[in-house]
Short mmCIF file of C-alpha atoms and ligand atoms in Angstrom, two decimals:
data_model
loop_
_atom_site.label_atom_id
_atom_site.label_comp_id
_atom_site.label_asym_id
_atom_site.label_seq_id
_atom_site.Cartn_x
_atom_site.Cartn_y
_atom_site.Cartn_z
CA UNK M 785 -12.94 -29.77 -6.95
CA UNK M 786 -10.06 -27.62 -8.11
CA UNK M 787 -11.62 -24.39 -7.79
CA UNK M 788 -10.37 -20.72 -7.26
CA UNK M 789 -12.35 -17.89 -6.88
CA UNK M 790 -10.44 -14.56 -7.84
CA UNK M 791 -12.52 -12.00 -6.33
CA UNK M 792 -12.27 -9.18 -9.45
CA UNK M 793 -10.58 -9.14 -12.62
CA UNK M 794 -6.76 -9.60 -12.68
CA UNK M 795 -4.45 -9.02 -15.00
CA UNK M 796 -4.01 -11.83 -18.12
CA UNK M 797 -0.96 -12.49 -17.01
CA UNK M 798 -2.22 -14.26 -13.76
CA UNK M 799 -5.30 -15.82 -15.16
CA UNK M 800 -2.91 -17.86 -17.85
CA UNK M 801 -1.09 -19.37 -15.05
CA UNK M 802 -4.00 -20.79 -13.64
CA UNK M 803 -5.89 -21.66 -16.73
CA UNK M 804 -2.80 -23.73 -17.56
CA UNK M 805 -3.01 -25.66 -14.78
CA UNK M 806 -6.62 -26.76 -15.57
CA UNK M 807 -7.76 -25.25 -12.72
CA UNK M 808 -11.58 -24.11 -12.79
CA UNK M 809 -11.59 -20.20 -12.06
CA UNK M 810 -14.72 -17.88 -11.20
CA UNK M 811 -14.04 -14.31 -11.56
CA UNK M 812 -16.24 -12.52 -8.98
CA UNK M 813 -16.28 -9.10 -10.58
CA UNK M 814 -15.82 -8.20 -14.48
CA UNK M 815 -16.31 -4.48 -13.84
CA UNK M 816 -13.40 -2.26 -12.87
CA UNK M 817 -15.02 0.20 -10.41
CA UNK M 818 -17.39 -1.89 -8.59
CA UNK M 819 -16.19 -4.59 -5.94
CA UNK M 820 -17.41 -7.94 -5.33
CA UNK M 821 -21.09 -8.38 -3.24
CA UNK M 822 -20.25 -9.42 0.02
CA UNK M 823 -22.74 -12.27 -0.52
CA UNK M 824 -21.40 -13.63 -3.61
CA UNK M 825 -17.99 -13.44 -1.90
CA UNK M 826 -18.99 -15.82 1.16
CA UNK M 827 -21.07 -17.94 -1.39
CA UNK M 828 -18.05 -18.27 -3.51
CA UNK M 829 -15.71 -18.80 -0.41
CA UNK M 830 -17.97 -21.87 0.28
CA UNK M 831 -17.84 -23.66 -3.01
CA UNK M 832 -14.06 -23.35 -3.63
CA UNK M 833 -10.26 -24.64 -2.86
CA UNK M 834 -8.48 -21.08 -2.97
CA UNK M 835 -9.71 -17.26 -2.73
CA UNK M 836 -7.50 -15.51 -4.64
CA UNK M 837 -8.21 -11.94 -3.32
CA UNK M 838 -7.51 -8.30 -3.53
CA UNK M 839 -7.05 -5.48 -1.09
CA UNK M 840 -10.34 -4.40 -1.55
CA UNK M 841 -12.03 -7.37 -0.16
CA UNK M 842 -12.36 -8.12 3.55
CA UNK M 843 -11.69 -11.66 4.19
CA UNK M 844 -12.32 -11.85 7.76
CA UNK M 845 -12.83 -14.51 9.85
CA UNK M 846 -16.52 -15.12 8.94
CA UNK M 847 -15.49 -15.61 5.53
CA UNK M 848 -12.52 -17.75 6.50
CA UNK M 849 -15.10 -19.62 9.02
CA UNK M 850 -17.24 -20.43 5.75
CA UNK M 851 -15.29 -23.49 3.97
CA UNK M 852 -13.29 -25.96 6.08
CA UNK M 853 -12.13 -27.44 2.94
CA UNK M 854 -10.82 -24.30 1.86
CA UNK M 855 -6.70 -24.74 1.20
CA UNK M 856 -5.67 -20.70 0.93
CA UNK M 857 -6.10 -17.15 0.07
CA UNK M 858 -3.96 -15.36 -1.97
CA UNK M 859 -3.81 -12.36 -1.59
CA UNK M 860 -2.85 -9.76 -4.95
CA UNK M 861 -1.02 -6.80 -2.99
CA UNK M 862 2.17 -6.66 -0.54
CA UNK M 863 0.05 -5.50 2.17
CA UNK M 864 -2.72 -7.87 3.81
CA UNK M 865 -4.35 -5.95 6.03
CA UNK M 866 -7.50 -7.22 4.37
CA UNK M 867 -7.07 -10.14 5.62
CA UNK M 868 -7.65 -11.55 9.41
CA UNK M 869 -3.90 -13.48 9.17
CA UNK M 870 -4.97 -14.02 13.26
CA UNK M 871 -7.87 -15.89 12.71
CA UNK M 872 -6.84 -17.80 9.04
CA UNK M 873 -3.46 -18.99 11.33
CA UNK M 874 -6.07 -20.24 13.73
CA UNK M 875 -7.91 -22.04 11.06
CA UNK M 876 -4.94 -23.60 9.62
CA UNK M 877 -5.20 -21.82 6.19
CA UNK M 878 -2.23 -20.42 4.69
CA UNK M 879 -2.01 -16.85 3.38
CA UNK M 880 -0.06 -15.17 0.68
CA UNK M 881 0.61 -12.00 -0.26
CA UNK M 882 3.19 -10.10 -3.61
CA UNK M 883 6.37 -9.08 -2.09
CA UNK M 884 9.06 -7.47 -3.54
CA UNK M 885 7.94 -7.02 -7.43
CA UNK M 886 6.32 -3.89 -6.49
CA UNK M 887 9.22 -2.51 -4.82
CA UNK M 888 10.52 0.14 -7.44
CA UNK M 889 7.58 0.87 -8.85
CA UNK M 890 5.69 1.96 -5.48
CA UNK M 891 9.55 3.67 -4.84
CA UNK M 892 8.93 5.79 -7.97
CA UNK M 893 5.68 6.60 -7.59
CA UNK M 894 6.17 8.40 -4.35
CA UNK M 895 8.97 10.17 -5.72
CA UNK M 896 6.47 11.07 -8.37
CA UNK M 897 3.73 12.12 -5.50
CA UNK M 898 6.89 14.03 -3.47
CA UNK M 899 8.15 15.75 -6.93
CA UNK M 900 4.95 16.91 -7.96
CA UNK M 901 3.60 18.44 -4.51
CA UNK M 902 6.94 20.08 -3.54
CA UNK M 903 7.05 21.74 -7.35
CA UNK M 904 2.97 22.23 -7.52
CA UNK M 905 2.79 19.94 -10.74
CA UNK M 906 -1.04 19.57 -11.05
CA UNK M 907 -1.83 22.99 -10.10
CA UNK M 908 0.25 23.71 -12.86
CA UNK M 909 -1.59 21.60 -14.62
CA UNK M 910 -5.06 23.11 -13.78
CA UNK M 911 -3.53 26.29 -14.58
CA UNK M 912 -2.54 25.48 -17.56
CA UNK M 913 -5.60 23.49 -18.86
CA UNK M 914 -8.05 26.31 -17.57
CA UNK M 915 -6.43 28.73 -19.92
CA UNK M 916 -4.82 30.55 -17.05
CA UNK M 917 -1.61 30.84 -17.96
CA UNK M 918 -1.64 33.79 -20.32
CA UNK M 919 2.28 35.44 -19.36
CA UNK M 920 5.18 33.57 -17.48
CA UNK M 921 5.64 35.55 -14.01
CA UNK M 922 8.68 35.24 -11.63
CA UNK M 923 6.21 34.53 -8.62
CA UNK M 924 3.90 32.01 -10.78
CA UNK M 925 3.18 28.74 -8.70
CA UNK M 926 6.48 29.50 -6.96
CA UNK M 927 7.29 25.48 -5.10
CA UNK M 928 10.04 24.16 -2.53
CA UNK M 929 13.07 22.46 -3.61
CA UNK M 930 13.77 18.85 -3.59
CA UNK M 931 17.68 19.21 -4.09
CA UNK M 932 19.87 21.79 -3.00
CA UNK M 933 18.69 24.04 -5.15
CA UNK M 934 18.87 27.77 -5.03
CA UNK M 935 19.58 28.17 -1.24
CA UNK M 936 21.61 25.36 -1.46
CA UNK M 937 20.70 23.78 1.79
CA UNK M 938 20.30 20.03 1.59
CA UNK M 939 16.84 18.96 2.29
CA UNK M 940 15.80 16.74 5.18
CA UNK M 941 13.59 13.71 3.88
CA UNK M 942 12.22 11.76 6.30
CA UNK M 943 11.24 7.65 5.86
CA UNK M 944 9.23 6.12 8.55
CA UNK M 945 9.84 2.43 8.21
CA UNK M 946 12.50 0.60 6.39
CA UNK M 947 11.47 -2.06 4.73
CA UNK M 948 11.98 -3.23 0.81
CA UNK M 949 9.52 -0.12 -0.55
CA UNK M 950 11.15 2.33 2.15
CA UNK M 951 14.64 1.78 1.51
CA UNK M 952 14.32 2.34 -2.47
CA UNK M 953 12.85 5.47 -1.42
CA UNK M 954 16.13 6.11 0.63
CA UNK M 955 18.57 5.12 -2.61
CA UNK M 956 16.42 7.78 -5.39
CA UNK M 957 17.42 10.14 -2.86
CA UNK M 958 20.62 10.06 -3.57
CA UNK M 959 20.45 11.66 -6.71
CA UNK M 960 18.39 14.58 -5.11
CA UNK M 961 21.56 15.32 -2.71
CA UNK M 962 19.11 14.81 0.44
CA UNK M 963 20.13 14.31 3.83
CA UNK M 964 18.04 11.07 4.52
CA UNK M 965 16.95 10.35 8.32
CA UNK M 966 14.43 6.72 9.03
CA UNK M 967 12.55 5.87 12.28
CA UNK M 968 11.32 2.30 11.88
CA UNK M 969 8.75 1.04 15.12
CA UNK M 970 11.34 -2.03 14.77
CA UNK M 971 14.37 0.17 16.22
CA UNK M 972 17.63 1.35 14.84
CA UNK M 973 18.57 -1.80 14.31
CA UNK M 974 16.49 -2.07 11.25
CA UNK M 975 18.55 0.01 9.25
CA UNK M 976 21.27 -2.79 9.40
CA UNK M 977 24.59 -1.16 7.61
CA UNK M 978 22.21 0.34 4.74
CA UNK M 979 24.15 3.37 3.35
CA UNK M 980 23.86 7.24 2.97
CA UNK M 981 21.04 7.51 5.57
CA UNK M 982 20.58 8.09 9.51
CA UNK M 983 18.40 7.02 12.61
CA UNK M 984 16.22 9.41 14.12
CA UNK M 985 14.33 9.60 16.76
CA UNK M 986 10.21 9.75 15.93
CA UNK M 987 10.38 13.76 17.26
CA UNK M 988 13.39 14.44 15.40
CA UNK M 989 12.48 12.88 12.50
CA UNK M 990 9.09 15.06 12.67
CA UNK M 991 10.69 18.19 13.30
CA UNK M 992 13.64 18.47 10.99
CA UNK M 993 12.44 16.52 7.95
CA UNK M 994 11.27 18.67 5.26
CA UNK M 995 9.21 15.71 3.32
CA UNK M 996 8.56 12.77 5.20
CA UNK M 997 7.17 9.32 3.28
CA UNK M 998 5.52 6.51 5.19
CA UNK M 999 6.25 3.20 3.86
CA UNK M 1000 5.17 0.66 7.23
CA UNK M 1001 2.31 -1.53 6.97
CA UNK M 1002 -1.45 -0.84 8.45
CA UNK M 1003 -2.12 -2.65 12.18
CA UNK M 1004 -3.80 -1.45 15.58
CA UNK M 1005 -0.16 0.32 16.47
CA UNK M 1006 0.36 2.24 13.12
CA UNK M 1007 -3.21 2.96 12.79
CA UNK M 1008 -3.31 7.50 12.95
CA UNK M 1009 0.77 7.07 13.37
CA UNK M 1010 0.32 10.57 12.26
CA UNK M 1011 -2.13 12.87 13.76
CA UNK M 1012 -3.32 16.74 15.04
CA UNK M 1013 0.06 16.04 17.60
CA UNK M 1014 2.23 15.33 14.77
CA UNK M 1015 1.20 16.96 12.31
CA UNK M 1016 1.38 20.50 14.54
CA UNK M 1017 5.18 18.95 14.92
CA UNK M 1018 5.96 19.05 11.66
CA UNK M 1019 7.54 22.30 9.59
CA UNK M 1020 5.24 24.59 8.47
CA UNK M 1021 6.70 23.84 5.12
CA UNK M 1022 7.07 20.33 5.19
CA UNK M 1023 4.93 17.74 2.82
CA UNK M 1024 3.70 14.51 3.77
CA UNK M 1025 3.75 11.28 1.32
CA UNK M 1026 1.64 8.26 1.83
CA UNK M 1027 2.08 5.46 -0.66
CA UNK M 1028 1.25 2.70 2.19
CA UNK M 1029 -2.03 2.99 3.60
CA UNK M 1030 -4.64 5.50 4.50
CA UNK M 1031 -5.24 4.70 8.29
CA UNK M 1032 -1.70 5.25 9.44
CA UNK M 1033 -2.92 9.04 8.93
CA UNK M 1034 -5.65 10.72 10.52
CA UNK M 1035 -6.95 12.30 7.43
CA UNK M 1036 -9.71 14.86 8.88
CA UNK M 1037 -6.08 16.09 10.92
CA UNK M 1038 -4.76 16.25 7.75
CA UNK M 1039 -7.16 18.32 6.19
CA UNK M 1040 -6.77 20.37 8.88
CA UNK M 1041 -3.82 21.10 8.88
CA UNK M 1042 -2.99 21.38 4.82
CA UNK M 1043 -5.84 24.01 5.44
CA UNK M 1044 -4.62 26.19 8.24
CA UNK M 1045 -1.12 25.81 7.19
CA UNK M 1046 0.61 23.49 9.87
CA UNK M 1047 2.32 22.31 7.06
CA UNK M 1048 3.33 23.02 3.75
CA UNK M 1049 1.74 20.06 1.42
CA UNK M 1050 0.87 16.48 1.02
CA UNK M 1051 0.83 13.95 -1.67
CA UNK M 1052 -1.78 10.85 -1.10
CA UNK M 1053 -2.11 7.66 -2.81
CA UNK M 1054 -4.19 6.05 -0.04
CA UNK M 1055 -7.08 7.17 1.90
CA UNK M 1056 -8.42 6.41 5.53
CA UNK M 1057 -11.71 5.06 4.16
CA UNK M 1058 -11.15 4.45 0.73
CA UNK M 1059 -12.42 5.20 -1.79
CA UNK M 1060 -13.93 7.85 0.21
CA UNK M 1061 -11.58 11.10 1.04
CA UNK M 1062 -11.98 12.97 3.74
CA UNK M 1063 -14.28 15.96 3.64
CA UNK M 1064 -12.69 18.92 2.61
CA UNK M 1065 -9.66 17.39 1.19
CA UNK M 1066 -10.76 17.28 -2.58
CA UNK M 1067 -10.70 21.58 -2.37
CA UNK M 1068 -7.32 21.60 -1.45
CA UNK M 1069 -4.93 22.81 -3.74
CA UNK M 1070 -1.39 21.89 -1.70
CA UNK M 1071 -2.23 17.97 -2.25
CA UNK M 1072 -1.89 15.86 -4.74
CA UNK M 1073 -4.29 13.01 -4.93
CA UNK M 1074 -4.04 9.28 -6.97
CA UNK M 1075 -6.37 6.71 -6.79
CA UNK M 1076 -4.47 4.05 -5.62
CA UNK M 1077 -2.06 3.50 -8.24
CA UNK M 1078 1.27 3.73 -6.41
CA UNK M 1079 2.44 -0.55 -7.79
CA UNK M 1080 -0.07 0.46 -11.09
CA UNK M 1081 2.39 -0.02 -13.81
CA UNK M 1082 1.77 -2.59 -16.31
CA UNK M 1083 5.33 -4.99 -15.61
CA UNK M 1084 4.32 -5.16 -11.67
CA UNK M 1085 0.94 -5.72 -12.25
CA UNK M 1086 1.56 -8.88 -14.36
CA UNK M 1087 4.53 -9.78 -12.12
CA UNK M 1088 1.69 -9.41 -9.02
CA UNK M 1089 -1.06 -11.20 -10.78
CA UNK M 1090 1.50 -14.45 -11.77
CA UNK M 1091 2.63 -14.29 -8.44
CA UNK M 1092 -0.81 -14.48 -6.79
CA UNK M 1093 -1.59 -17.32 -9.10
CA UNK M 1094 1.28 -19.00 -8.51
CA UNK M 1095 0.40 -19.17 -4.72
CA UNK M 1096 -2.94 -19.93 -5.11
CA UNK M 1097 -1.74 -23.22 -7.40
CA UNK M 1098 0.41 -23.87 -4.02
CA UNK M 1099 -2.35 -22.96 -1.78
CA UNK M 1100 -4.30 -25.32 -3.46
CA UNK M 1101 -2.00 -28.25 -4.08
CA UNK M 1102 -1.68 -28.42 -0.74
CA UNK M 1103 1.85 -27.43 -0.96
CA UNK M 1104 3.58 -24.33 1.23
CA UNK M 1105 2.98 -21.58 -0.66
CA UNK M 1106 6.26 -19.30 -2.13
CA UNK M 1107 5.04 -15.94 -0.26
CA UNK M 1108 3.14 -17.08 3.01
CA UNK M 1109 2.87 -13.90 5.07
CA UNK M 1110 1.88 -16.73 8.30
CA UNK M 1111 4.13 -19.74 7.32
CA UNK M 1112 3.83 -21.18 10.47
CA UNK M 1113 0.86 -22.20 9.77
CA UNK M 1114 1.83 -25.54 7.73
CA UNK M 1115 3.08 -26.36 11.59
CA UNK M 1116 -0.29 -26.78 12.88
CA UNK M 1117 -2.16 -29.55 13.61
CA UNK M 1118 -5.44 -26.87 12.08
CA UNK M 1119 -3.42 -27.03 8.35
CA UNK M 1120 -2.75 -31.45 8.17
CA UNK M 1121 -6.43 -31.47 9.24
CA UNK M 1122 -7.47 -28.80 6.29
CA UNK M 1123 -5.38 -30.40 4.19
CA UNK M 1124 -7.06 -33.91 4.78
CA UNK M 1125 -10.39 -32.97 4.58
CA UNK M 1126 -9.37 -31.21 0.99
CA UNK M 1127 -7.85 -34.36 -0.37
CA UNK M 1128 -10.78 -36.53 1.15
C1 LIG I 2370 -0.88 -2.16 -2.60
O1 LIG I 2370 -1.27 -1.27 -1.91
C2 LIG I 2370 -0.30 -3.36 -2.10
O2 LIG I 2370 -0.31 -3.57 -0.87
O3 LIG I 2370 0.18 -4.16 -2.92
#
């Protein structure tokens, strides 16, 4: 039984790669806004090899607990937060995940999110479509500069964590003329010799940055990373980006305090309980809201897609997988056993 289940729709790109292979694929979900049942997902889990899955999908350990001949999931996104790695390590199935092809398009799209709150972009757009704008005015949807500008103070930006998405942010900066500062949970050390930027500490970095970006990944430490405490730390003119994921903010805080002006603005691609925002935050006119859409162009989403199929043909070959997020897995005694019972 070569069998994948891909949980929704991917891109063509990705569904080629396995087709090619003569692999039998089940598509869980045609539809673009509705997810997978639950029940469909652990029925499908049962009768195949490989779940090739997306972030919207929790594959916990009950699903992992539902197929002991099941060889891997591969997982469409960098992040894998969906996933229980803990428990599939435990199992002895392998995960995957998409590094690195989403890199400059997630870095662009927060520059996009950072441009367009500092310089009130979709107000400007409201305004514009409501038939508002009927004269230009000197104190018309007046923003806060990126670069220099007309003070010609250099702005502070702010990245917490330093990874591959994080330090692309850090190079577009450049061009801006900003004074880059990065905290990473790892330590300084993390910033290796990278160029043009500088180590602060977590205060520091909340105090004097007048954007700050998160780019770290979602687990029990990171989760509300930035709350009321930090949030009251911040400028009162300072915006917040989040391209990485929705828990590492507390967004009712954050509603709070785009509201009573703690700070100045934020721009959000992620949400605490997606697709859900936050009460309040909808009515808010100093954020700028995307659905998502932060690796959405249509290169990186083919790149992702071939890349998830690609590991789900290792996955279920039986063969280490290009991307595992828990290679140590293929060390345990839990994967040769898996593995077995597959070929058997
Ligand atoms: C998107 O959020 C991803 O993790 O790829």
């Amino acid at each position: 039984m070569r069998h994948v289940f891909v949980t929704r729709r991917i891109p063509r790109a990705g569904m080629e790669i396995l087709e090619s292979e003569g692999v039998s694929v089940e598509v869980g979900q045609e539809r673009e806004d509705a997810g997978v049942p639950r029940e469909k997902l652990l029925k499908e889990t049962r009768r195949s090899r490989v779940l090739l899955s997306l972030l919207t999908e929790a594959v916990d350990r009950e699903v992992l607990g539902e197929n002991p001949r099941l060889q891997g999931v591969a997982n469409m996104a960098v992040g894998f937060d969906n996933v229980d790695v803990a428990a599939a390590t435990e199992l002895g199935i392998p995960v995957s995940n998409t590094p690195g092809v989403l890199t400059d398009t997630t870095a662009d799209f927060t520059w996009a999110l950072l441009l367009a709150v500092a310089r009130r972009v979709t107000e400007g757009d409201r305004y514009a479509r409501d038939g508002r704008f009927r004269l230009w005015g000197p104190n018309l949807l007046v923003g806060g500069d990126v670069s220099p500008g007309g003070s010609g103070r250099r702005k502070v930006l702010g990245i917490v964590g330093f990874g591959r998405i994080g330090s692309a942010v850090a190079r577009r900066a450049r061009g801006f003329d900003m004074d880059v500062r990065v905290h990473t949970r790892g330590g300084r050390e993390r910033l290796g010799d990278a160029q043009g930027v500088r180590w602060a500490e977590w205060e520091e970095l909340l105090e004097e940055s007048d954007f700050i970006s998160l780019h770290l990944p979602l687990t029990p430490e990171t989760r509300h990373l930035v709350g009321e405490p930090e949030l009251r730390r911040m400028k009162e003119t300072a915006c917040l980006v989040n391209t990485a994921r929705g828990p590492v903010v507390d967004e009712a805080a954050l509603v709070r305090a785009l509201r009573e002006g703690w700070i100045g603005g934020a721009g959000l691609d992620v949400y605490e309980a997606e697709p859900e925002l936050a009460p309040g935050l909808a009515k808010l006119d100093n954020v700028v809201l995307a659905p998502h859409i932060a690796s959405a162009s249509r290169d990186t989403r083919d790149r992702m897609a071939t890349m998830a199929a690609t590991n789900a043909l290792h996955h279920l070959r039986g063969e280490p997988a290009p991307n595992p997020v828990n290679p140590e897995v293929y060390e345990t005694e839990a994967w040769h056993h898996r593995r077995s019972l597959a070929e058997g």
